[in-house]
Coordinates of C-alpha atoms and ligand atoms in Angstrom, one line a residue:
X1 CA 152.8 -38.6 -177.6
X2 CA 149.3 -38.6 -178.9
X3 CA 146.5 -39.2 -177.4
X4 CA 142.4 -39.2 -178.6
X5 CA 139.8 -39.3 -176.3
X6 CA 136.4 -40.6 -177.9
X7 CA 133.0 -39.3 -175.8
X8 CA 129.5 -38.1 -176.0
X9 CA 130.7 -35.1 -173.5
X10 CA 133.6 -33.5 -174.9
X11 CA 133.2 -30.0 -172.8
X12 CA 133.0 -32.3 -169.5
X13 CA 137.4 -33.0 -170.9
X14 CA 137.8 -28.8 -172.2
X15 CA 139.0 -28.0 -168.7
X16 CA 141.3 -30.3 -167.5
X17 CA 143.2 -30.3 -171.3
X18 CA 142.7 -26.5 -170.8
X19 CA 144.5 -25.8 -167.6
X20 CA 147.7 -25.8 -165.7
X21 CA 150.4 -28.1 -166.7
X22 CA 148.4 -30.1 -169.2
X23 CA 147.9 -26.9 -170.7
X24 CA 151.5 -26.4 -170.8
X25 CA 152.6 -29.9 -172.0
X26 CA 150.2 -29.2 -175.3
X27 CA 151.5 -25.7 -175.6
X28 CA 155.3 -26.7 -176.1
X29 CA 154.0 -29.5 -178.5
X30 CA 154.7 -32.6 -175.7
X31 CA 151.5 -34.0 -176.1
X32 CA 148.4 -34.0 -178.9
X33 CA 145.3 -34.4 -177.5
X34 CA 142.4 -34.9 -180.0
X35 CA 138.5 -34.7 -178.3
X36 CA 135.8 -36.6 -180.6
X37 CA 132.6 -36.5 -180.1
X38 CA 131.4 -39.6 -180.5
X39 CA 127.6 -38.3 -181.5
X40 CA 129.8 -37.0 -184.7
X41 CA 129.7 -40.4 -186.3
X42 CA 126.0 -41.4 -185.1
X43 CA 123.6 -41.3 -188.1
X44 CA 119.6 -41.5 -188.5
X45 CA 117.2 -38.5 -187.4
X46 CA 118.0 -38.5 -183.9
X47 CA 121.8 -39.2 -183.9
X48 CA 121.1 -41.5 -181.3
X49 CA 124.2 -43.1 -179.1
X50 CA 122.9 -45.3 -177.1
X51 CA 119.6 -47.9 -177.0
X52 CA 117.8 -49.7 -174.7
X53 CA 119.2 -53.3 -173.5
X54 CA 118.3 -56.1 -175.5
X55 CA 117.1 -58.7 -172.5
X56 CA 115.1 -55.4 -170.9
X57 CA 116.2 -53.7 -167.7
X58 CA 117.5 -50.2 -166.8
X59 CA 119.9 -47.7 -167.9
X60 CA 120.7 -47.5 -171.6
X61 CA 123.6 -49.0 -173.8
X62 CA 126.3 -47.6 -175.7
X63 CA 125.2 -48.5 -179.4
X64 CA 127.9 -50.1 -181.7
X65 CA 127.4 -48.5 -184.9
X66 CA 128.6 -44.9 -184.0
X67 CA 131.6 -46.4 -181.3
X68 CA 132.6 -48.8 -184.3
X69 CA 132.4 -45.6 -186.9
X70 CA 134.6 -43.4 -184.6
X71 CA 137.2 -46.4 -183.8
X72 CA 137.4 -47.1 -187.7
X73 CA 137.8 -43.5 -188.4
X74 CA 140.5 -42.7 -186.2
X75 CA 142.4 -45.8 -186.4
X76 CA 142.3 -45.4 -190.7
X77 CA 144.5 -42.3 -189.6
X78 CA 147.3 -43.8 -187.0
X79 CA 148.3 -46.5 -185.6
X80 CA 147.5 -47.3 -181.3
X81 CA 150.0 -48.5 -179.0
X82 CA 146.4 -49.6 -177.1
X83 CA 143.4 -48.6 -177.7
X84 CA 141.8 -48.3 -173.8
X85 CA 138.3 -48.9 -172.4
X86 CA 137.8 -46.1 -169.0
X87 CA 136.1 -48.7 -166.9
X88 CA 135.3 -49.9 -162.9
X89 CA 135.8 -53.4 -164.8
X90 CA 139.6 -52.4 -166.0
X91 CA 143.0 -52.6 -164.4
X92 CA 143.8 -50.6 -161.5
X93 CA 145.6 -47.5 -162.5
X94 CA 148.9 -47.0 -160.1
X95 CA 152.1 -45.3 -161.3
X96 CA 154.0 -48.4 -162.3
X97 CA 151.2 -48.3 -165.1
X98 CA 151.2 -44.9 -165.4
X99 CA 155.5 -45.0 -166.5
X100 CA 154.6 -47.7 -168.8
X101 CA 151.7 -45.6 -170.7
X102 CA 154.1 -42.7 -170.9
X103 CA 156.6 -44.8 -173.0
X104 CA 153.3 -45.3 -175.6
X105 CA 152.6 -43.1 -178.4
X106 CA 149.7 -43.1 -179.4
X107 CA 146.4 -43.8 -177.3
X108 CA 142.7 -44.0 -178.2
X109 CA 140.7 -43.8 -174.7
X110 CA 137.1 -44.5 -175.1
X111 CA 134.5 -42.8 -172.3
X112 CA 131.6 -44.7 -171.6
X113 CA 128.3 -43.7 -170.3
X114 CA 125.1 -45.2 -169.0
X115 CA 124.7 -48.8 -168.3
X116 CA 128.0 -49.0 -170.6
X117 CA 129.1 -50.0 -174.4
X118 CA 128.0 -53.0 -176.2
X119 CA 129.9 -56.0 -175.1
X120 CA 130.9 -56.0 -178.8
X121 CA 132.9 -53.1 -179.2
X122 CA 134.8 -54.1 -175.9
X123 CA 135.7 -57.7 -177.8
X124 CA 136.7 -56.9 -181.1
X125 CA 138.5 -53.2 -180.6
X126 CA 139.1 -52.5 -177.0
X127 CA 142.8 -53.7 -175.9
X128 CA 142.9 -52.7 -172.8
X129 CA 140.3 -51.8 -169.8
X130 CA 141.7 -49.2 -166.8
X131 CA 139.9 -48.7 -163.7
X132 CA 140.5 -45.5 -161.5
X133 CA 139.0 -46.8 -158.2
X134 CA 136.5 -49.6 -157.0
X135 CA 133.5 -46.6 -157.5
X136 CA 131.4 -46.2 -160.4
X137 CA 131.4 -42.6 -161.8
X138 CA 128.6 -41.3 -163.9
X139 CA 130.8 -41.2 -167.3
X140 CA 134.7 -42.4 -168.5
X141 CA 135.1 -39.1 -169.1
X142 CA 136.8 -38.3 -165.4
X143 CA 138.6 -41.5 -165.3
X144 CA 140.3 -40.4 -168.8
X145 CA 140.9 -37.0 -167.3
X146 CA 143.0 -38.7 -164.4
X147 CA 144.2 -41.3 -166.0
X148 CA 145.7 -38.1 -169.0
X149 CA 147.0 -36.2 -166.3
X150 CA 149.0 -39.3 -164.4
X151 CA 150.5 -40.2 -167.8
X152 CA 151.6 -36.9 -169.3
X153 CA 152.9 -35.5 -166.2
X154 CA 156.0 -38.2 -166.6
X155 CA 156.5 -37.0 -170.1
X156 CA 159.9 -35.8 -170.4
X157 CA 159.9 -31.6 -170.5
X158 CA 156.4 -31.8 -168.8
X159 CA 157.4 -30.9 -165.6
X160 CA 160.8 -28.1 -164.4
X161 CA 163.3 -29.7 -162.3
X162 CA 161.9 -28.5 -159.3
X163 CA 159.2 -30.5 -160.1
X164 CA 160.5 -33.6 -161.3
X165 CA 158.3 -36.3 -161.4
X166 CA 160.8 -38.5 -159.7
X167 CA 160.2 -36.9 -156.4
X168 CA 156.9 -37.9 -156.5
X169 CA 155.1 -40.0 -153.9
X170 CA 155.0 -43.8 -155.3
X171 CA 157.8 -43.5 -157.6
X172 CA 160.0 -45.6 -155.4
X173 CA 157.1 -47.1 -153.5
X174 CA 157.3 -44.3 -150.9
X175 CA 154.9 -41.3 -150.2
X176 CA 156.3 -38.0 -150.2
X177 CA 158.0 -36.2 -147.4
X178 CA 156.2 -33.0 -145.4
X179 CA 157.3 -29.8 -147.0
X180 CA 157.0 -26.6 -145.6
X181 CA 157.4 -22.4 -146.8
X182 CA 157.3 -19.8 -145.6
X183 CA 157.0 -18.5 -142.3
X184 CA 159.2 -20.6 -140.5
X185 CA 156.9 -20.3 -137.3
X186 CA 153.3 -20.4 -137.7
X187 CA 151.0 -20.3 -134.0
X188 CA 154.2 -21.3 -132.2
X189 CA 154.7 -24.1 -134.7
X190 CA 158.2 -24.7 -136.1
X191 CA 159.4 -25.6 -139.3
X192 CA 162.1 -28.8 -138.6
X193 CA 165.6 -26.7 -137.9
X194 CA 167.3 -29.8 -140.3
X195 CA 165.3 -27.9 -143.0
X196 CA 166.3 -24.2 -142.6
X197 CA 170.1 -25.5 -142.1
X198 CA 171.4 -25.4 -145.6
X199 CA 172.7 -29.2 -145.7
X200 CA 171.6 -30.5 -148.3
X201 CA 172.8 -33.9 -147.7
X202 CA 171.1 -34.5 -144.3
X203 CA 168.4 -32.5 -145.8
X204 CA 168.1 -35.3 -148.1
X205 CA 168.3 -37.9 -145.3
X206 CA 166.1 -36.4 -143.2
X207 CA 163.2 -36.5 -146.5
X208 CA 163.9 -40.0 -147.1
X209 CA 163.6 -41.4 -143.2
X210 CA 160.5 -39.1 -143.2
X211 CA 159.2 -40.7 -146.5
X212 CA 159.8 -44.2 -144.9
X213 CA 158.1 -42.7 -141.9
X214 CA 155.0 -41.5 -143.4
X215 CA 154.9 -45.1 -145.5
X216 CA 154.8 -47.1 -142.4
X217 CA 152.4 -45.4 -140.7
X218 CA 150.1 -44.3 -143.8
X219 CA 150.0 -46.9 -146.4
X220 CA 152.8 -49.9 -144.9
X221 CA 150.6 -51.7 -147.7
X222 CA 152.9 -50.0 -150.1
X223 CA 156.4 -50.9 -148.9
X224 CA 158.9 -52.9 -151.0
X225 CA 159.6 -56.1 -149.0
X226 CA 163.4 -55.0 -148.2
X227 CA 162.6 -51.6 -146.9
Ligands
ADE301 N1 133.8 -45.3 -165.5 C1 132.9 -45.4 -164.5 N2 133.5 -45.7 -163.4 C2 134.9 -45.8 -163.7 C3 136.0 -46.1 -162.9 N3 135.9 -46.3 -161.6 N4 137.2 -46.1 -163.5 C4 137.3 -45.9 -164.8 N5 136.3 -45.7 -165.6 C5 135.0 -45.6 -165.0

């Protein structure tokens, strides 16, 4: 999978690309991610990226020459499965959304800033808007950074066994069980005995009634209808 990230702050994406398993899932060659800067492809004296808004009113606007230039450019050199707008307007990112991005491959993520891009750019080369919450951050750039991490975590090799993205919380709708290490009695309190018994079939059990557990009581929201 490839995926390019187009913003005027590329050191605001250096360290979540640059760390821990996203690190790792560039380093074996699972993923290629490609930073532009998107003041790269502005021209003029200034190298300006963004205006003020025709109409008048505050905050500044994404201009459409140097976001249409950077598009152009990149998509002269491969072809996107989507090409995705970071914005509060977008879909909600969940996981069902995150296993269908994983299956892409190749995606060009634009970050927006300010009072956001021209409207143009969002009708004649955006495909897709994602939302990471009903909040407004200061930049896409964040929202790219979690919506990256969600996606290439699922990617096969990503993750060791151990890990396996199939355990996770919301893959089958359910959060995760409690875990616990190491000691098994902290301040008098006791790790579940199931847990240090070495069955790993009622160990299993246990985890999934805990699972539904947690669901009902945390998020019942986020239940299938026959559980
Ligand atoms: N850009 C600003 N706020 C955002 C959000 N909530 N989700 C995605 N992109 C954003």
């Amino acid at each position: 999978m490839r995926i390019d990230i187009l913003t005027v702050l590329p050191k605001l994406l250096e360290s979540p690309f640059g760390d821990s398993i996203l690190k790792r899932a560039r380093e074996k060659g699972l993923v290629e991610i490609g930073i532009h800067n998107i003041r790269d492809y502005a021209t003029g004296k200034h190298k300006s990226v963004d205006d003020y808004a025709f109409g008048g009113g505050a905050g500044m606007v994404m201009m459409v020459e140097p976001l249409a230039a950077a598009i152009e450019d990149l998509k002269s050199k491969r072809k996107y499965d989507e090409v995705i707008y970071m914005s509060p307007d977008g879909e909600m990112l969940d996981q069902k959304m995150a296993n269908q991005y994983s299956l892409k491959k190749n995606l060009l993520i634009l970050c927006g800033h300010y009072k956001g891009v021209d409207e143009r750019i969002r009708q004649h080369f955006i495909t897709k808007e994602i939302s990471i919450g009903n909040y407004v951050l200061s930049g896409g750039e964040l929202a790219a950074a979690v919506f990256c991490d969600a996606v290439i975590r699922l990617l096969p090799g990503v993750l060791n066994d151990e890990t396996s993205a199939l355990s996770d919380s919301f893959q089958d709708d359910l959060l995760a069980p409690p875990v616990y290490t190491r000691p098994a009695v902290f301040r008098g309190m006791k790790v579940p005995d199931i847990l240090l018994s070495g069955n790993t079939p009622e160990v299993e059990q246990w985890r999934h009634d805990e699972a539904v557990k947690r669901t009902k009581e945390k998020r019942p929201g986020l239940m299938k209808k026959d559980e």
